[in-house]
GROMACS .gro file of C-alpha atoms in nm:
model
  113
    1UNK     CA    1   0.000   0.000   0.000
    2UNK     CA    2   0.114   0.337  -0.112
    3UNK     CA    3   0.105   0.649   0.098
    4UNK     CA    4   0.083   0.992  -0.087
    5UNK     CA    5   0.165   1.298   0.075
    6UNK     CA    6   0.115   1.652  -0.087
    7UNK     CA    7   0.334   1.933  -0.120
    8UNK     CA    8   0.310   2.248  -0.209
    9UNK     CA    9   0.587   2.415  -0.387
   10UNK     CA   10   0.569   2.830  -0.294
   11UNK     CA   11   0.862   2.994  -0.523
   12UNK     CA   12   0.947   2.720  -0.843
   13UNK     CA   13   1.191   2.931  -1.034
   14UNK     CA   14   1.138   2.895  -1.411
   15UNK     CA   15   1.429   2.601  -1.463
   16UNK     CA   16   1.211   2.412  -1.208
   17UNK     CA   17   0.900   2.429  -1.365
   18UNK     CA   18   1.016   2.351  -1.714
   19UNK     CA   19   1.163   2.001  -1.509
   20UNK     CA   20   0.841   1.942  -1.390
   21UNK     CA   21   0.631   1.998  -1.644
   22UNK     CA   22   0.840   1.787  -1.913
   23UNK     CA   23   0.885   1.496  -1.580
   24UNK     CA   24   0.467   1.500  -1.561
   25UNK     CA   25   0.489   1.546  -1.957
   26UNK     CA   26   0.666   1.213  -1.984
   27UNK     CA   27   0.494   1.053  -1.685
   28UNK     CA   28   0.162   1.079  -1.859
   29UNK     CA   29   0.285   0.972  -2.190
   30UNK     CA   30   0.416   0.640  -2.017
   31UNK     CA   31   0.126   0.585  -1.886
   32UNK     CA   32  -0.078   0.638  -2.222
   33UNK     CA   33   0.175   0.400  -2.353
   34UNK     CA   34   0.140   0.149  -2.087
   35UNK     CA   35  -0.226   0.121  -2.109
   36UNK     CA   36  -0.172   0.068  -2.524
   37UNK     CA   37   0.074  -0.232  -2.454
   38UNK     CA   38  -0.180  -0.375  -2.168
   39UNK     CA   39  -0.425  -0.385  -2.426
   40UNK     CA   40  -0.217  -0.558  -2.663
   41UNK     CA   41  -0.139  -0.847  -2.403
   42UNK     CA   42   0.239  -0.786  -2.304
   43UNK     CA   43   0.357  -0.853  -1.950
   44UNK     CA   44   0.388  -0.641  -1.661
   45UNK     CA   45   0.730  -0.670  -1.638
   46UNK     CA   46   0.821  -0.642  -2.013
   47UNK     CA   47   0.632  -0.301  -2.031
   48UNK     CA   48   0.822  -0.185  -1.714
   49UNK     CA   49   1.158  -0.191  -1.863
   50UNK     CA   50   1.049  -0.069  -2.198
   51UNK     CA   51   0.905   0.248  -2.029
   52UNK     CA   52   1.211   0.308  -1.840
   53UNK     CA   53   1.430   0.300  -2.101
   54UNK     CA   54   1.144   0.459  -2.351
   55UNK     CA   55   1.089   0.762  -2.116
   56UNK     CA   56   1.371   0.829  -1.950
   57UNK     CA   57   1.218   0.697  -1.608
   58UNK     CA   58   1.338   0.563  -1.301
   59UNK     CA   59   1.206   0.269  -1.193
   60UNK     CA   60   0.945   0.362  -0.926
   61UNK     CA   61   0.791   0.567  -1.201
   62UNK     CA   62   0.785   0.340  -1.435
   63UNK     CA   63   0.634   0.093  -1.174
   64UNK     CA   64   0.350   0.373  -1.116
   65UNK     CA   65   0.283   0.471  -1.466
   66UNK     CA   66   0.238   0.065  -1.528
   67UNK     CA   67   0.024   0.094  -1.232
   68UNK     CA   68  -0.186   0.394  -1.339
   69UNK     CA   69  -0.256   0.208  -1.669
   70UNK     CA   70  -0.394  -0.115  -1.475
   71UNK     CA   71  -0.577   0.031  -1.246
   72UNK     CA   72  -0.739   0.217  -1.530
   73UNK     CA   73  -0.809  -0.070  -1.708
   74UNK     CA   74  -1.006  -0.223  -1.352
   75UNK     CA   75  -1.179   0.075  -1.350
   76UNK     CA   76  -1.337   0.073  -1.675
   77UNK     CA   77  -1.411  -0.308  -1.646
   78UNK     CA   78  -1.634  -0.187  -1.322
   79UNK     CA   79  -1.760   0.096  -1.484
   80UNK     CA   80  -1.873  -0.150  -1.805
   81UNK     CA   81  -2.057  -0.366  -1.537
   82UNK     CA   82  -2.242  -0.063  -1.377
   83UNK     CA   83  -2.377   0.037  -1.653
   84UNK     CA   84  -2.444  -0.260  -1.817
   85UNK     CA   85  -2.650  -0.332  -1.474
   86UNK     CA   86  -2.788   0.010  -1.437
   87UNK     CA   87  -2.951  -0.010  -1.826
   88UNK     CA   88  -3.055  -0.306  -1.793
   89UNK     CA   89  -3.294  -0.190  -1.484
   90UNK     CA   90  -3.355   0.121  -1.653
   91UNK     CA   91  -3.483  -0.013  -1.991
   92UNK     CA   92  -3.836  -0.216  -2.071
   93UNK     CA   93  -3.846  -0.421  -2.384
   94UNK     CA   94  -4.144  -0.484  -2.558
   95UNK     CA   95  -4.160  -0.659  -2.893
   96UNK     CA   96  -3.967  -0.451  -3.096
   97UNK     CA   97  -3.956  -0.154  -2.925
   98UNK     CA   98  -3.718  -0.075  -2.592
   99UNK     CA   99  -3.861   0.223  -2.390
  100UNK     CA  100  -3.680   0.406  -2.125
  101UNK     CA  101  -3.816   0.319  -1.738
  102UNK     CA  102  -3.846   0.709  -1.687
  103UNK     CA  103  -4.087   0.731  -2.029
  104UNK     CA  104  -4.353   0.422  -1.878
  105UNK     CA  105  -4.538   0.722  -1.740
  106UNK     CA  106  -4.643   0.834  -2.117
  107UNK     CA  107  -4.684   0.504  -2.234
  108UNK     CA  108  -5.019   0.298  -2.220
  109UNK     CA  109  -5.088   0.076  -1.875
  110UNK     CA  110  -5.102  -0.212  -2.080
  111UNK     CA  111  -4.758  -0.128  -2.264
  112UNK     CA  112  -4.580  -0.190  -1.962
  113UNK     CA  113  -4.754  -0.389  -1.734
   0.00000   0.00000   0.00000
């Protein structure tokens, strides 16, 4: 389990904002890249040392880009069940017509009964 802490830089002088931005620059582009090669079925540990040596990372952030891009995947998984769930609940088929739940309420009794 990770534990983030955030800071707060006051005074970045413009050298140390041009690191940061091309660092976060590069972070984010791993982990674009990451998610790409999860898709196309590589291993975890193959797409670690390809992003280190792609991006110019270190190995923890390589290890959290890779990270990012999973748990991104697991999210959108869940979020494909949710809403699979929540339509079907939301939807009534009849024949050959699907209404929307909200719309029964202009719809004949017998229509949806």
């Amino acid at each position: 389990m990770k534990t983030t802490v955030r800071g707060v830089i006051l005074q970045l002088t413009e050298i140390q904002r041009i690191f940061l931005d091309n660092l976060m620059g590069r972070y984010c582009a791993a982990v674009r890249w990451s998610f790409k090669r999860l898709m196309d079925n590589w291993k975890t540990q193959d797409i670690r040392l390809a992003v280190q040596g792609k991006f110019s990372l270190n190995s923890r952030q390589a290890n959290d880009a890779v990270y990012d891009a999973q748990a991104t995947i697991k999210s959108q998984k869940e979020l494909v069940k949710l809403n699979r769930a929540g339509a079907a609940n939301n939807w009534i088929n009849w024949g050959f017509f699907t209404f929307p739940r909200k719309l029964t309420s202009y719809l004949p009794i017998w229509v949806w009964k």
